[in-house]
Short mmCIF file of C-alpha atoms in Angstrom, two decimals:
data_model
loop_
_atom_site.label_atom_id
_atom_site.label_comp_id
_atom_site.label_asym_id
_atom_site.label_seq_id
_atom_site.Cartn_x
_atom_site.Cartn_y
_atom_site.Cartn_z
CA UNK Y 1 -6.23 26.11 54.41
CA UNK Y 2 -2.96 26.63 52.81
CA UNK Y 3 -0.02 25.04 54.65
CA UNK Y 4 3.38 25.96 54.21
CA UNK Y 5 6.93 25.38 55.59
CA UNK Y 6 7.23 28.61 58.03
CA UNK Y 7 10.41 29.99 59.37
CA UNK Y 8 9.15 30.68 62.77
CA UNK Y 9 9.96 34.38 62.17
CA UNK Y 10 6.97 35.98 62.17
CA UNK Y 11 4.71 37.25 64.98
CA UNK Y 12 1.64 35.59 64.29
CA UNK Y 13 3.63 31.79 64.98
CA UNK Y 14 5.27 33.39 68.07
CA UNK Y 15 1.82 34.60 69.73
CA UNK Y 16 0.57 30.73 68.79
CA UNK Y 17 3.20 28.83 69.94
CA UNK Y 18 3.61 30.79 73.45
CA UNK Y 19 0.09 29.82 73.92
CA UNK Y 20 0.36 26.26 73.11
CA UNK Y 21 3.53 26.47 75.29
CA UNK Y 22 1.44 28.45 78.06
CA UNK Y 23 -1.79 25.87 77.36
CA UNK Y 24 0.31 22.91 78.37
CA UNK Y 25 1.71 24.59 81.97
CA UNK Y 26 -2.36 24.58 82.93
CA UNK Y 27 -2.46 20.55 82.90
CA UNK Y 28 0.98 19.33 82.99
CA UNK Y 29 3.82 20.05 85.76
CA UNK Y 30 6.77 21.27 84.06
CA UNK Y 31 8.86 18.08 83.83
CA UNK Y 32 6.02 16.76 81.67
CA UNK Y 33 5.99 19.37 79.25
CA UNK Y 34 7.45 17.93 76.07
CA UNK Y 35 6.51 20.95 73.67
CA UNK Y 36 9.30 22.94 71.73
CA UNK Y 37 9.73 26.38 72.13
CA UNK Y 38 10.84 28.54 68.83
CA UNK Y 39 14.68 27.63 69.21
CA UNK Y 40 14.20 23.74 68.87
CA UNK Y 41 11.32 24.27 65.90
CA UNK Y 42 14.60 25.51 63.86
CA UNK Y 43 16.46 23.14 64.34
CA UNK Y 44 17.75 20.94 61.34
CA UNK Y 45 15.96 17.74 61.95
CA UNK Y 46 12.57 19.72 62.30
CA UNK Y 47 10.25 20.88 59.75
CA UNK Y 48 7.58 23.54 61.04
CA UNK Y 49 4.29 24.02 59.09
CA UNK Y 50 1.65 26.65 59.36
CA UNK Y 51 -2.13 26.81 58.24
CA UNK Y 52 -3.31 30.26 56.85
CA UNK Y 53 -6.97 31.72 55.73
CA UNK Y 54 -6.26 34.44 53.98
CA UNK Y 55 -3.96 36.36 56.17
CA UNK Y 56 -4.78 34.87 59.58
CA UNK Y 57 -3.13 31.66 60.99
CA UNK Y 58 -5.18 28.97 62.03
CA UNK Y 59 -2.53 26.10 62.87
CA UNK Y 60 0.61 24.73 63.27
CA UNK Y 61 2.60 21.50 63.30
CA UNK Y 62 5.96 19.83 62.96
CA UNK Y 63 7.55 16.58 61.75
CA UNK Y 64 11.17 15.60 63.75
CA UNK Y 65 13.10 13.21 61.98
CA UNK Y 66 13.64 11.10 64.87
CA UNK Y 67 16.04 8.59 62.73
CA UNK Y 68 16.12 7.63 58.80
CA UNK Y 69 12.60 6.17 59.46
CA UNK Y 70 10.76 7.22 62.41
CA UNK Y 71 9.24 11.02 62.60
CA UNK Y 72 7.88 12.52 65.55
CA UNK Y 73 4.63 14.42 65.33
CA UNK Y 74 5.59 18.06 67.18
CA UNK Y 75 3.55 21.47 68.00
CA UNK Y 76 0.59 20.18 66.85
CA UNK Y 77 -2.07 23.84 67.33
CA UNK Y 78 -4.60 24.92 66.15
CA UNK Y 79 -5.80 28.80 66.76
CA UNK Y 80 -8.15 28.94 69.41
CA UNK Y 81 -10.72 31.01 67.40
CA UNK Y 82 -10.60 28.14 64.97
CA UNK Y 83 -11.18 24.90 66.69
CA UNK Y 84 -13.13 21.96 65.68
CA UNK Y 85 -13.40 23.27 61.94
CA UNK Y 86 -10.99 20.24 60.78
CA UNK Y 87 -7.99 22.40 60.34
CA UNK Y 88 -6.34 20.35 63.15
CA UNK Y 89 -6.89 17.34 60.50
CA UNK Y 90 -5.67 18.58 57.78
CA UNK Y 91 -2.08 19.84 59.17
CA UNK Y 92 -2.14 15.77 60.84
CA UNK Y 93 -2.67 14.21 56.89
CA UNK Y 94 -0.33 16.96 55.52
CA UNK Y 95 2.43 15.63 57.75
CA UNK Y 96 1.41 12.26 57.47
CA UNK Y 97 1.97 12.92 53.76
CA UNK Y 98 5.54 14.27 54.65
CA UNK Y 99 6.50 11.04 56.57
CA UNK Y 100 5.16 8.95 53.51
CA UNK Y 101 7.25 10.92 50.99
CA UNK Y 102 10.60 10.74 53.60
CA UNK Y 103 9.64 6.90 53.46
CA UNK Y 104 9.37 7.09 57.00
CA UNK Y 105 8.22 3.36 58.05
CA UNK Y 106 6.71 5.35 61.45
CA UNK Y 107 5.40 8.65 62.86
CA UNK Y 108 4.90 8.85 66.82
CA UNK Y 109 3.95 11.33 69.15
CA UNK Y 110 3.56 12.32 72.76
CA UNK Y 111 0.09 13.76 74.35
CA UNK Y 112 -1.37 14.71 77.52
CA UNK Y 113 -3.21 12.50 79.00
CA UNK Y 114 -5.26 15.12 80.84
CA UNK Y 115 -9.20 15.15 79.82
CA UNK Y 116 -8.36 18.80 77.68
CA UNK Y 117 -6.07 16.67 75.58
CA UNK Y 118 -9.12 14.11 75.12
CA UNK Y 119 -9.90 15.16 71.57
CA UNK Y 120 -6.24 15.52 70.15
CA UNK Y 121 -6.05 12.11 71.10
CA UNK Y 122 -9.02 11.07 69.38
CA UNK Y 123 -7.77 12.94 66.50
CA UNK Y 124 -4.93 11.01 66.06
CA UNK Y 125 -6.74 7.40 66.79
CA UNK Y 126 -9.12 8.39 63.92
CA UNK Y 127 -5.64 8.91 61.77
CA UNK Y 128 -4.50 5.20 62.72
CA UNK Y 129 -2.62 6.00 65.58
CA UNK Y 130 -2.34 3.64 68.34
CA UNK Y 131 -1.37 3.96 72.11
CA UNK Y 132 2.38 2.45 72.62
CA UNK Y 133 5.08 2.77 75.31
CA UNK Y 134 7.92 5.28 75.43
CA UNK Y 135 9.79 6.30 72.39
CA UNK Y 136 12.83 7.98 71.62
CA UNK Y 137 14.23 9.86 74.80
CA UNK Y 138 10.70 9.51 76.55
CA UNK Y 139 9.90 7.68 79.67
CA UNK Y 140 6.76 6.62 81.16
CA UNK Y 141 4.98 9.70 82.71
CA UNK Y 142 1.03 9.83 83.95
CA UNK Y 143 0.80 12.54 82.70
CA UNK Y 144 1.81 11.55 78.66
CA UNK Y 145 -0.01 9.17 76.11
CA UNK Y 146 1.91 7.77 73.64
CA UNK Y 147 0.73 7.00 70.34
CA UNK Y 148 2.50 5.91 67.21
CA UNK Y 149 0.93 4.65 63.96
CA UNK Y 150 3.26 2.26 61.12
CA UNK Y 151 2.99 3.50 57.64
#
């Protein structure tokens, strides 16, 4: 897979992000949707990644600098013809490797806690990532997991 930053301007990201966006409505009420539509990807404190094969997009994700030293893990997706082939784990060491060379001392991130989000979070506990209380603007919700890993 090669990543690259992406400016969100293409059609292929739109199509994958309005599904992620869409994909969250069908286990989360609306006030616990914490993903980012196209407007907040650009802004300054976000960096937005995609995954290609070839010509066809496989994955996404985002790193928000949350403060000097703590990024937030964002529109984390992979293409639904192309799960469980490890392209979710690449774009999650990729970023990690982002955060390292910011000299981030943390990366966190919010999850569903809903059994479809069951294997993103076992994703990130195979990554180091632990389970940990609110961060940033969050507040406890049943239907989030937090997770945040020191680096």
């Amino acid at each position: 897979m090669i990543i690259k930053v992406d400016d969100l301007s293409g059609p292929e990201i739109a199509a994958l992000l309005q599904e992620h966006l869409h994909s969250m409505t069908l286990h989360s009420p609306p006030e616990s949707i914490h993903a980012l539509d196209l407007e907040a990807l650009r802004q300054p404190e976000v960096t937005f990644w995609s995954g290609w094969e070839g010509a066809e997009l496989v994955g996404c994700g985002a790193l928000k600098e949350l403060d000097p030293r703590h990024g937030e893990i964002k529109s984390m997706r992979t293409a639904s013809a192309h799960l469980r082939k490890g392209y979710a784990a690449q774009m999650v060491r990729h970023i990690l490797d982002q955060a390292v060379r910011r000299s981030y001392r943390r990366v966190s991130l919010e999850t569903g806690s809903a059994a479809a989000f069951e294997p993103a979070r076992r994703l990130y506990a195979g990554f180091g990532f632990e389970e940990c209380g609110p961060f940033a603007d969050y507040v406890e919700d049943p239907y989030s997991v937090f997770m945040s890993m020191a680096l």
